[in-house]
Amino acid sequence: SKLTIFIAVALAEIWRATAIMMVILVAGMGLIPREYYEAAEVFGASPWKRFIKITLPLLRPSLQTAIILRVILAFEVFAVVAALGGTNLPVLMGETYNWQFTLQDRNVAAAMALFILAISIGFTLFFLRVLRVPKEARI
C-alpha cells in the first residue's frame, strides 16, 4: 500500500541522512572552545542555559550547512522511491522523470526541473537568512 511505501521511504531517507548530519554537527561541536563551557559553569549556568547560550549559537554555521544539505538531499528522494516503491509513490523528481522518458515531453520535464531548482534555491536562501551568523559572532 502507499502508506507502507511512504513509511519505508521515510525510514530509508532518515537512515541515509543521519550519518552525514551527525558528522557535520559533531565537527561543529568540536569547534566550540571548551573554555566557554567552563566559564559558564563557574557562573552557575545550568546545562540547558549552556546549550541555549553557548552551544546553539556557536553551532549555527554547522546547522546551516546540515539543514541546507538535507533540503538538497530531500529533492534526491527519487532514487529511494524508485528502488522501494516504483511508481506507486509519486514525487516531484519522479514526475519530471516520467515527463522526460515515459511521456516524451522534454519541455514539461525541463520546466519541472527548473521549478525544482527554484524551490531548492528558495529553501537555501531562506535557511541562509534564518541561520545567518553575524561576522562578530564567528569563531
mmCIF file of N, CA and C in Angstrom:
data_model
loop_
_atom_site.group_PDB
_atom_site.id
_atom_site.type_symbol
_atom_site.label_atom_id
_atom_site.label_comp_id
_atom_site.label_asym_id
_atom_site.label_seq_id
_atom_site.Cartn_x
_atom_site.Cartn_y
_atom_site.Cartn_z
ATOM 1 N N SER A 1 0.836 -1.188 0.000
ATOM 2 C CA SER A 1 0.000 0.000 0.000
ATOM 3 C C SER A 1 0.879 1.250 0.000
ATOM 4 N N LYS A 2 0.266 2.377 -0.295
ATOM 5 C CA LYS A 2 1.014 3.636 -0.348
ATOM 6 C C LYS A 2 1.566 4.033 1.014
ATOM 7 N N LEU A 3 0.823 3.757 2.073
ATOM 8 C CA LEU A 3 1.295 4.094 3.417
ATOM 9 C C LEU A 3 2.544 3.300 3.774
ATOM 10 N N THR A 4 2.558 2.029 3.439
ATOM 11 C CA THR A 4 3.726 1.190 3.712
ATOM 12 C C THR A 4 4.937 1.679 2.938
ATOM 13 N N ILE A 5 4.732 2.016 1.670
ATOM 14 C CA ILE A 5 5.827 2.533 0.849
ATOM 15 C C ILE A 5 6.314 3.863 1.411
ATOM 16 N N PHE A 6 5.382 4.717 1.817
ATOM 17 C CA PHE A 6 5.758 6.010 2.389
ATOM 18 C C PHE A 6 6.604 5.833 3.648
ATOM 19 N N ILE A 7 6.189 4.932 4.531
ATOM 20 C CA ILE A 7 6.941 4.690 5.765
ATOM 21 C C ILE A 7 8.326 4.129 5.437
ATOM 22 N N ALA A 8 8.395 3.208 4.485
ATOM 23 C CA ALA A 8 9.685 2.634 4.090
ATOM 24 C C ALA A 8 10.609 3.696 3.514
ATOM 25 N N VAL A 9 10.071 4.569 2.669
ATOM 26 C CA VAL A 9 10.876 5.643 2.077
ATOM 27 C C VAL A 9 11.322 6.628 3.153
ATOM 28 N N ALA A 10 10.420 6.976 4.069
ATOM 29 C CA ALA A 10 10.777 7.905 5.147
ATOM 30 C C ALA A 10 11.891 7.327 6.015
ATOM 31 N N LEU A 11 11.783 6.064 6.378
ATOM 32 C CA LEU A 11 12.831 5.434 7.189
ATOM 33 C C LEU A 11 14.157 5.358 6.432
ATOM 34 N N ALA A 12 14.099 5.032 5.146
ATOM 35 C CA ALA A 12 15.321 4.981 4.339
ATOM 36 C C ALA A 12 15.965 6.358 4.225
ATOM 37 N N GLU A 13 15.160 7.392 4.068
ATOM 38 C CA GLU A 13 15.685 8.758 3.980
ATOM 39 C C GLU A 13 16.304 9.204 5.300
ATOM 40 N N ILE A 14 15.651 8.881 6.399
ATOM 41 C CA ILE A 14 16.212 9.224 7.710
ATOM 42 C C ILE A 14 17.543 8.501 7.896
ATOM 43 N N TRP A 15 17.577 7.233 7.534
ATOM 44 C CA TRP A 15 18.796 6.449 7.652
ATOM 45 C C TRP A 15 19.899 7.028 6.764
ATOM 46 N N ARG A 16 19.548 7.430 5.560
ATOM 47 C CA ARG A 16 20.531 7.952 4.609
ATOM 48 C C ARG A 16 21.115 9.272 5.073
ATOM 49 N N ALA A 17 20.311 10.118 5.680
ATOM 50 C CA ALA A 17 20.757 11.466 6.021
ATOM 51 C C ALA A 17 21.370 11.577 7.411
ATOM 52 N N THR A 18 21.061 10.645 8.293
ATOM 53 C CA THR A 18 21.505 10.774 9.679
ATOM 54 C C THR A 18 23.023 10.803 9.796
ATOM 55 N N ALA A 19 23.718 9.959 9.072
ATOM 56 C CA ALA A 19 25.173 9.873 9.200
ATOM 57 C C ALA A 19 25.850 11.188 8.828
ATOM 58 N N ILE A 20 25.514 11.750 7.685
ATOM 59 C CA ILE A 20 26.168 12.987 7.257
ATOM 60 C C ILE A 20 25.797 14.151 8.166
ATOM 61 N N MET A 21 24.557 14.166 8.636
ATOM 62 C CA MET A 21 24.144 15.228 9.558
ATOM 63 C C MET A 21 24.938 15.141 10.857
ATOM 64 N N MET A 22 25.100 13.938 11.377
ATOM 65 C CA MET A 22 25.842 13.760 12.621
ATOM 66 C C MET A 22 27.305 14.152 12.448
ATOM 67 N N VAL A 23 27.906 13.811 11.322
ATOM 68 C CA VAL A 23 29.304 14.183 11.077
ATOM 69 C C VAL A 23 29.449 15.699 11.081
ATOM 70 N N ILE A 24 28.546 16.394 10.402
ATOM 71 C CA ILE A 24 28.609 17.857 10.342
ATOM 72 C C ILE A 24 28.415 18.463 11.726
ATOM 73 N N LEU A 25 27.428 17.983 12.470
ATOM 74 C CA LEU A 25 27.140 18.562 13.787
ATOM 75 C C LEU A 25 28.217 18.230 14.819
ATOM 76 N N VAL A 26 28.759 17.025 14.772
ATOM 77 C CA VAL A 26 29.840 16.680 15.706
ATOM 78 C C VAL A 26 31.092 17.488 15.383
ATOM 79 N N ALA A 27 31.371 17.699 14.104
ATOM 80 C CA ALA A 27 32.503 18.549 13.730
ATOM 81 C C ALA A 27 32.286 19.976 14.227
ATOM 82 N N GLY A 28 31.064 20.471 14.116
ATOM 83 C CA GLY A 28 30.751 21.803 14.633
ATOM 84 C C GLY A 28 30.908 21.880 16.139
ATOM 85 N N MET A 29 30.504 20.826 16.846
ATOM 86 C CA MET A 29 30.668 20.790 18.304
ATOM 87 C C MET A 29 32.148 20.817 18.684
ATOM 88 N N GLY A 30 32.972 20.178 17.863
ATOM 89 C CA GLY A 30 34.409 20.161 18.133
ATOM 90 C C GLY A 30 35.061 21.521 17.986
ATOM 91 N N LEU A 31 34.434 22.415 17.252
ATOM 92 C CA LEU A 31 34.986 23.760 17.059
ATOM 93 C C LEU A 31 34.674 24.714 18.204
ATOM 94 N N ILE A 32 33.760 24.341 19.075
ATOM 95 C CA ILE A 32 33.372 25.224 20.182
ATOM 96 C C ILE A 32 34.424 25.112 21.283
ATOM 97 N N PRO A 33 35.050 26.227 21.656
ATOM 98 C CA PRO A 33 36.093 26.183 22.692
ATOM 99 C C PRO A 33 35.540 25.706 24.040
ATOM 100 N N ARG A 34 36.274 24.826 24.685
ATOM 101 C CA ARG A 34 35.880 24.258 25.980
ATOM 102 C C ARG A 34 35.812 25.337 27.060
ATOM 103 N N GLU A 35 36.610 26.391 26.896
ATOM 104 C CA GLU A 35 36.658 27.457 27.906
ATOM 105 C C GLU A 35 35.303 28.131 28.089
ATOM 106 N N TYR A 36 34.518 28.193 27.036
ATOM 107 C CA TYR A 36 33.193 28.814 27.145
ATOM 108 C C TYR A 36 32.313 28.046 28.124
ATOM 109 N N TYR A 37 32.361 26.725 28.028
ATOM 110 C CA TYR A 37 31.568 25.896 28.937
ATOM 111 C C TYR A 37 32.083 25.996 30.372
ATOM 112 N N GLU A 38 33.409 26.037 30.518
ATOM 113 C CA GLU A 38 33.993 26.156 31.854
ATOM 114 C C GLU A 38 33.598 27.479 32.501
ATOM 115 N N ALA A 39 33.636 28.550 31.724
ATOM 116 C CA ALA A 39 33.239 29.858 32.256
ATOM 117 C C ALA A 39 31.761 29.858 32.637
ATOM 118 N N ALA A 40 30.938 29.239 31.824
ATOM 119 C CA ALA A 40 29.506 29.178 32.131
ATOM 120 C C ALA A 40 29.260 28.378 33.405
ATOM 121 N N GLU A 41 30.018 27.315 33.609
ATOM 122 C CA GLU A 41 29.889 26.533 34.846
ATOM 123 C C GLU A 41 30.286 27.362 36.060
ATOM 124 N N VAL A 42 31.362 28.128 35.921
ATOM 125 C CA VAL A 42 31.817 28.977 37.031
ATOM 126 C C VAL A 42 30.729 29.974 37.408
ATOM 127 N N PHE A 43 30.045 30.502 36.411
ATOM 128 C CA PHE A 43 28.986 31.480 36.678
ATOM 129 C C PHE A 43 27.653 30.821 37.032
ATOM 130 N N GLY A 44 27.623 29.504 37.114
ATOM 131 C CA GLY A 44 26.438 28.800 37.587
ATOM 132 C C GLY A 44 25.359 28.556 36.553
ATOM 133 N N ALA A 45 25.717 28.516 35.287
ATOM 134 C CA ALA A 45 24.721 28.264 34.239
ATOM 135 C C ALA A 45 24.320 26.788 34.243
ATOM 136 N N SER A 46 23.034 26.546 34.123
ATOM 137 C CA SER A 46 22.530 25.170 34.064
ATOM 138 C C SER A 46 22.890 24.560 32.705
ATOM 139 N N PRO A 47 22.830 23.235 32.591
ATOM 140 C CA PRO A 47 23.115 22.609 31.288
ATOM 141 C C PRO A 47 22.215 23.148 30.170
ATOM 142 N N TRP A 48 20.952 23.418 30.474
ATOM 143 C CA TRP A 48 20.037 23.968 29.466
ATOM 144 C C TRP A 48 20.483 25.360 29.029
ATOM 145 N N LYS A 49 20.873 26.206 29.996
ATOM 146 C CA LYS A 49 21.344 27.561 29.667
ATOM 147 C C LYS A 49 22.614 27.494 28.827
ATOM 148 N N ARG A 50 23.511 26.564 29.166
ATOM 149 C CA ARG A 50 24.750 26.424 28.386
ATOM 150 C C ARG A 50 24.428 26.012 26.957
ATOM 151 N N PHE A 51 23.448 25.121 26.806
ATOM 152 C CA PHE A 51 23.060 24.697 25.461
ATOM 153 C C PHE A 51 22.477 25.861 24.666
ATOM 154 N N ILE A 52 21.566 26.612 25.298
ATOM 155 C CA ILE A 52 20.886 27.717 24.615
ATOM 156 C C ILE A 52 21.829 28.889 24.343
ATOM 157 N N LYS A 53 22.690 29.210 25.297
ATOM 158 C CA LYS A 53 23.521 30.415 25.189
ATOM 159 C C LYS A 53 24.888 30.179 24.548
ATOM 160 N N ILE A 54 25.388 28.944 24.585
ATOM 161 C CA ILE A 54 26.724 28.683 24.041
ATOM 162 C C ILE A 54 26.658 27.747 22.832
ATOM 163 N N THR A 55 26.138 26.544 23.062
ATOM 164 C CA THR A 55 26.191 25.514 22.020
ATOM 165 C C THR A 55 25.397 25.908 20.783
ATOM 166 N N LEU A 56 24.147 26.255 20.967
ATOM 167 C CA LEU A 56 23.286 26.542 19.819
ATOM 168 C C LEU A 56 23.781 27.728 18.982
ATOM 169 N N PRO A 57 24.118 28.871 19.592
ATOM 170 C CA PRO A 57 24.606 29.976 18.758
ATOM 171 C C PRO A 57 25.911 29.656 18.023
ATOM 172 N N LEU A 58 26.824 28.948 18.685
ATOM 173 C CA LEU A 58 28.097 28.642 18.040
ATOM 174 C C LEU A 58 27.992 27.478 17.062
ATOM 175 N N LEU A 59 26.899 26.762 17.123
ATOM 176 C CA LEU A 59 26.672 25.652 16.203
ATOM 177 C C LEU A 59 25.903 26.096 14.955
ATOM 178 N N ARG A 60 25.522 27.358 14.898
ATOM 179 C CA ARG A 60 24.718 27.851 13.769
ATOM 180 C C ARG A 60 25.335 27.595 12.396
ATOM 181 N N PRO A 61 26.642 27.853 12.189
ATOM 182 C CA PRO A 61 27.189 27.567 10.852
ATOM 183 C C PRO A 61 27.067 26.094 10.467
ATOM 184 N N SER A 62 27.298 25.215 11.419
ATOM 185 C CA SER A 62 27.161 23.779 11.135
ATOM 186 C C SER A 62 25.707 23.410 10.899
ATOM 187 N N LEU A 63 24.807 23.981 11.684
ATOM 188 C CA LEU A 63 23.376 23.741 11.481
ATOM 189 C C LEU A 63 22.941 24.230 10.107
ATOM 190 N N GLN A 64 23.444 25.391 9.730
ATOM 191 C CA GLN A 64 23.122 25.966 8.425
ATOM 192 C C GLN A 64 23.530 24.994 7.316
ATOM 193 N N THR A 65 24.757 24.518 7.381
ATOM 194 C CA THR A 65 25.258 23.586 6.376
ATOM 195 C C THR A 65 24.453 22.295 6.370
ATOM 196 N N ALA A 66 24.191 21.755 7.549
ATOM 197 C CA ALA A 66 23.474 20.484 7.652
ATOM 198 C C ALA A 66 22.049 20.601 7.120
ATOM 199 N N ILE A 67 21.361 21.668 7.461
ATOM 200 C CA ILE A 67 19.967 21.825 7.018
ATOM 201 C C ILE A 67 19.895 22.039 5.510
ATOM 202 N N ILE A 68 20.786 22.866 4.976
ATOM 203 C CA ILE A 68 20.784 23.099 3.528
ATOM 204 C C ILE A 68 21.100 21.807 2.786
ATOM 205 N N LEU A 69 22.077 21.064 3.276
ATOM 206 C CA LEU A 69 22.405 19.788 2.648
ATOM 207 C C LEU A 69 21.228 18.823 2.721
ATOM 208 N N ARG A 70 20.520 18.825 3.835
ATOM 209 C CA ARG A 70 19.358 17.934 3.990
ATOM 210 C C ARG A 70 18.231 18.313 3.035
ATOM 211 N N VAL A 71 18.031 19.609 2.841
ATOM 212 C CA VAL A 71 16.999 20.050 1.894
ATOM 213 C C VAL A 71 17.361 19.591 0.485
ATOM 214 N N ILE A 72 18.620 19.729 0.120
ATOM 215 C CA ILE A 72 19.047 19.294 -1.208
ATOM 216 C C ILE A 72 18.892 17.782 -1.348
ATOM 217 N N LEU A 73 19.273 17.048 -0.304
ATOM 218 C CA LEU A 73 19.112 15.589 -0.344
ATOM 219 C C LEU A 73 17.643 15.177 -0.413
ATOM 220 N N ALA A 74 16.765 15.985 0.154
ATOM 221 C CA ALA A 74 15.339 15.660 0.115
ATOM 222 C C ALA A 74 14.808 15.672 -1.318
ATOM 223 N N PHE A 75 15.388 16.505 -2.159
ATOM 224 C CA PHE A 75 14.947 16.527 -3.553
ATOM 225 C C PHE A 75 15.503 15.337 -4.337
ATOM 226 N N GLU A 76 16.460 14.615 -3.764
ATOM 227 C CA GLU A 76 17.021 13.438 -4.416
ATOM 228 C C GLU A 76 16.338 12.151 -3.962
ATOM 229 N N VAL A 77 15.192 12.272 -3.358
ATOM 230 C CA VAL A 77 14.472 11.110 -2.831
ATOM 231 C C VAL A 77 13.979 10.190 -3.950
ATOM 232 N N PHE A 78 14.028 10.652 -5.181
ATOM 233 C CA PHE A 78 13.531 9.867 -6.315
ATOM 234 C C PHE A 78 14.190 8.494 -6.394
ATOM 235 N N ALA A 79 15.494 8.420 -6.168
ATOM 236 C CA ALA A 79 16.194 7.134 -6.258
ATOM 237 C C ALA A 79 15.683 6.157 -5.203
ATOM 238 N N VAL A 80 15.456 6.650 -3.999
ATOM 239 C CA VAL A 80 14.955 5.789 -2.920
ATOM 240 C C VAL A 80 13.535 5.332 -3.242
ATOM 241 N N VAL A 81 12.710 6.250 -3.714
ATOM 242 C CA VAL A 81 11.324 5.901 -4.061
ATOM 243 C C VAL A 81 11.305 4.890 -5.200
ATOM 244 N N ALA A 82 12.129 5.105 -6.208
ATOM 245 C CA ALA A 82 12.163 4.180 -7.343
ATOM 246 C C ALA A 82 12.624 2.793 -6.902
ATOM 247 N N ALA A 83 13.580 2.740 -5.980
ATOM 248 C CA ALA A 83 14.091 1.448 -5.522
ATOM 249 C C ALA A 83 13.089 0.727 -4.624
ATOM 250 N N LEU A 84 12.379 1.466 -3.781
ATOM 251 C CA LEU A 84 11.484 0.836 -2.809
ATOM 252 C C LEU A 84 10.043 0.713 -3.283
ATOM 253 N N GLY A 85 9.574 1.713 -4.029
ATOM 254 C CA GLY A 85 8.150 1.712 -4.350
ATOM 255 C C GLY A 85 7.800 1.800 -5.808
ATOM 256 N N GLY A 86 8.789 1.969 -6.652
ATOM 257 C CA GLY A 86 8.493 2.115 -8.069
ATOM 258 C C GLY A 86 7.726 3.398 -8.332
ATOM 259 N N THR A 87 6.649 3.284 -9.079
ATOM 260 C CA THR A 87 5.852 4.466 -9.418
ATOM 261 C C THR A 87 4.622 4.603 -8.531
ATOM 262 N N ASN A 88 4.536 3.793 -7.488
ATOM 263 C CA ASN A 88 3.360 3.839 -6.617
ATOM 264 C C ASN A 88 3.323 5.067 -5.716
ATOM 265 N N LEU A 89 4.452 5.716 -5.522
ATOM 266 C CA LEU A 89 4.520 6.895 -4.663
ATOM 267 C C LEU A 89 5.096 8.048 -5.486
ATOM 268 N N PRO A 90 4.241 8.914 -6.013
ATOM 269 C CA PRO A 90 4.753 9.987 -6.876
ATOM 270 C C PRO A 90 5.505 11.052 -6.076
ATOM 271 N N VAL A 91 6.673 11.417 -6.579
ATOM 272 C CA VAL A 91 7.455 12.524 -6.025
ATOM 273 C C VAL A 91 7.791 13.465 -7.177
ATOM 274 N N LEU A 92 8.185 14.660 -6.849
ATOM 275 C CA LEU A 92 8.400 15.693 -7.863
ATOM 276 C C LEU A 92 9.444 15.274 -8.904
ATOM 277 N N MET A 93 10.575 14.747 -8.448
ATOM 278 C CA MET A 93 11.602 14.316 -9.402
ATOM 279 C C MET A 93 11.127 13.118 -10.228
ATOM 280 N N GLY A 94 10.332 12.264 -9.624
ATOM 281 C CA GLY A 94 9.784 11.129 -10.362
ATOM 282 C C GLY A 94 8.844 11.572 -11.469
ATOM 283 N N GLU A 95 8.049 12.580 -11.172
ATOM 284 C CA GLU A 95 7.150 13.120 -12.201
ATOM 285 C C GLU A 95 7.953 13.759 -13.331
ATOM 286 N N THR A 96 9.031 14.434 -12.987
ATOM 287 C CA THR A 96 9.905 15.016 -14.013
ATOM 288 C C THR A 96 10.480 13.909 -14.887
ATOM 289 N N TYR A 97 10.929 12.840 -14.263
ATOM 290 C CA TYR A 97 11.456 11.684 -14.991
ATOM 291 C C TYR A 97 10.393 11.102 -15.927
ATOM 292 N N ASN A 98 9.169 10.966 -15.427
ATOM 293 C CA ASN A 98 8.090 10.425 -16.261
ATOM 294 C C ASN A 98 7.806 11.315 -17.464
ATOM 295 N N TRP A 99 7.792 12.629 -17.253
ATOM 296 C CA TRP A 99 7.546 13.534 -18.378
ATOM 297 C C TRP A 99 8.659 13.416 -19.415
ATOM 298 N N GLN A 100 9.885 13.233 -18.973
ATOM 299 C CA GLN A 100 11.000 13.164 -19.908
ATOM 300 C C GLN A 100 11.036 11.831 -20.658
ATOM 301 N N PHE A 101 10.953 10.724 -19.936
ATOM 302 C CA PHE A 101 11.229 9.429 -20.556
ATOM 303 C C PHE A 101 9.992 8.603 -20.885
ATOM 304 N N THR A 102 8.920 8.749 -20.136
ATOM 305 C CA THR A 102 7.716 7.968 -20.421
ATOM 306 C C THR A 102 6.805 8.710 -21.390
ATOM 307 N N LEU A 103 6.525 9.962 -21.091
ATOM 308 C CA LEU A 103 5.613 10.751 -21.920
ATOM 309 C C LEU A 103 6.326 11.493 -23.048
ATOM 310 N N GLN A 104 7.652 11.446 -23.061
ATOM 311 C CA GLN A 104 8.475 12.037 -24.121
ATOM 312 C C GLN A 104 8.194 13.525 -24.343
ATOM 313 N N ASP A 105 7.993 14.263 -23.280
ATOM 314 C CA ASP A 105 7.772 15.706 -23.397
ATOM 315 C C ASP A 105 8.864 16.425 -22.609
ATOM 316 N N ARG A 106 9.969 16.687 -23.302
ATOM 317 C CA ARG A 106 11.115 17.278 -22.603
ATOM 318 C C ARG A 106 10.879 18.725 -22.207
ATOM 319 N N ASN A 107 9.947 19.405 -22.848
ATOM 320 C CA ASN A 107 9.660 20.790 -22.472
ATOM 321 C C ASN A 107 9.044 20.868 -21.072
ATOM 322 N N VAL A 108 8.071 20.016 -20.811
ATOM 323 C CA VAL A 108 7.453 19.983 -19.482
ATOM 324 C C VAL A 108 8.473 19.504 -18.458
ATOM 325 N N ALA A 109 9.274 18.507 -18.826
ATOM 326 C CA ALA A 109 10.295 17.993 -17.907
ATOM 327 C C ALA A 109 11.307 19.082 -17.563
ATOM 328 N N ALA A 110 11.714 19.861 -18.553
ATOM 329 C CA ALA A 110 12.660 20.951 -18.295
ATOM 330 C C ALA A 110 12.032 22.023 -17.411
ATOM 331 N N ALA A 111 10.763 22.325 -17.651
ATOM 332 C CA ALA A 111 10.073 23.314 -16.812
ATOM 333 C C ALA A 111 9.965 22.822 -15.372
ATOM 334 N N MET A 112 9.658 21.542 -15.201
ATOM 335 C CA MET A 112 9.577 20.993 -13.848
ATOM 336 C C MET A 112 10.945 20.991 -13.173
ATOM 337 N N ALA A 113 11.993 20.686 -13.923
ATOM 338 C CA ALA A 113 13.346 20.701 -13.360
ATOM 339 C C ALA A 113 13.727 22.111 -12.911
ATOM 340 N N LEU A 114 13.368 23.108 -13.702
ATOM 341 C CA LEU A 114 13.641 24.493 -13.305
ATOM 342 C C LEU A 114 12.821 24.891 -12.084
ATOM 343 N N PHE A 115 11.601 24.390 -11.999
ATOM 344 C CA PHE A 115 10.767 24.643 -10.826
ATOM 345 C C PHE A 115 11.399 24.036 -9.571
ATOM 346 N N ILE A 116 11.898 22.808 -9.695
ATOM 347 C CA ILE A 116 12.576 22.157 -8.568
ATOM 348 C C ILE A 116 13.825 22.941 -8.180
ATOM 349 N N LEU A 117 14.559 23.427 -9.170
ATOM 350 C CA LEU A 117 15.732 24.255 -8.890
ATOM 351 C C LEU A 117 15.341 25.521 -8.141
ATOM 352 N N ALA A 118 14.266 26.164 -8.575
ATOM 353 C CA ALA A 118 13.803 27.388 -7.907
ATOM 354 C C ALA A 118 13.387 27.107 -6.462
ATOM 355 N N ILE A 119 12.713 25.988 -6.243
ATOM 356 C CA ILE A 119 12.310 25.631 -4.879
ATOM 357 C C ILE A 119 13.540 25.404 -4.006
ATOM 358 N N SER A 120 14.516 24.674 -4.516
ATOM 359 C CA SER A 120 15.702 24.385 -3.705
ATOM 360 C C SER A 120 16.512 25.648 -3.438
ATOM 361 N N ILE A 121 16.599 26.552 -4.406
ATOM 362 C CA ILE A 121 17.278 27.832 -4.171
ATOM 363 C C ILE A 121 16.509 28.650 -3.144
ATOM 364 N N GLY A 122 15.183 28.645 -3.242
ATOM 365 C CA GLY A 122 14.364 29.367 -2.266
ATOM 366 C C GLY A 122 14.570 28.854 -0.850
ATOM 367 N N PHE A 123 14.556 27.529 -0.677
ATOM 368 C CA PHE A 123 14.799 26.958 0.651
ATOM 369 C C PHE A 123 16.198 27.301 1.150
ATOM 370 N N THR A 124 17.179 27.219 0.263
ATOM 371 C CA THR A 124 18.552 27.528 0.655
ATOM 372 C C THR A 124 18.674 28.969 1.115
ATOM 373 N N LEU A 125 18.115 29.900 0.358
ATOM 374 C CA LEU A 125 18.178 31.312 0.754
ATOM 375 C C LEU A 125 17.435 31.559 2.058
ATOM 376 N N PHE A 126 16.308 30.880 2.248
ATOM 377 C CA PHE A 126 15.555 31.013 3.495
ATOM 378 C C PHE A 126 16.405 30.581 4.693
ATOM 379 N N PHE A 127 17.034 29.407 4.591
ATOM 380 C CA PHE A 127 17.836 28.925 5.715
ATOM 381 C C PHE A 127 19.115 29.733 5.894
ATOM 382 N N LEU A 128 19.670 30.266 4.813
ATOM 383 C CA LEU A 128 20.825 31.156 4.958
ATOM 384 C C LEU A 128 20.438 32.419 5.717
ATOM 385 N N ARG A 129 19.246 32.920 5.464
ATOM 386 C CA ARG A 129 18.769 34.133 6.138
ATOM 387 C C ARG A 129 18.414 33.847 7.600
ATOM 388 N N VAL A 130 17.692 32.761 7.841
ATOM 389 C CA VAL A 130 17.243 32.447 9.203
ATOM 390 C C VAL A 130 18.423 32.110 10.115
ATOM 391 N N LEU A 131 19.377 31.356 9.606
ATOM 392 C CA LEU A 131 20.509 30.927 10.425
ATOM 393 C C LEU A 131 21.760 31.763 10.173
ATOM 394 N N ARG A 132 21.565 32.983 9.752
ATOM 395 C CA ARG A 132 22.693 33.865 9.455
ATOM 396 C C ARG A 132 23.552 34.060 10.705
ATOM 397 N N VAL A 133 24.856 34.004 10.500
ATOM 398 C CA VAL A 133 25.803 34.194 11.595
ATOM 399 C C VAL A 133 26.491 35.537 11.381
ATOM 400 N N PRO A 134 26.322 36.480 12.325
ATOM 401 C CA PRO A 134 26.999 37.768 12.184
ATOM 402 C C PRO A 134 28.518 37.596 12.206
ATOM 403 N N LYS A 135 29.239 38.460 11.509
ATOM 404 C CA LYS A 135 30.695 38.343 11.435
ATOM 405 C C LYS A 135 31.347 38.392 12.808
ATOM 406 N N GLU A 136 30.823 39.241 13.685
ATOM 407 C CA GLU A 136 31.433 39.362 15.013
ATOM 408 C C GLU A 136 31.179 38.142 15.893
ATOM 409 N N ALA A 137 30.233 37.290 15.515
ATOM 410 C CA ALA A 137 29.919 36.103 16.316
ATOM 411 C C ALA A 137 30.675 34.869 15.845
ATOM 412 N N ARG A 138 31.421 34.982 14.761
ATOM 413 C CA ARG A 138 32.153 33.829 14.244
ATOM 414 C C ARG A 138 33.397 33.572 15.076
ATOM 415 N N ILE A 139 33.742 32.306 15.185
ATOM 416 C CA ILE A 139 34.934 31.933 15.964
ATOM 417 C C ILE A 139 36.158 32.111 15.098
#
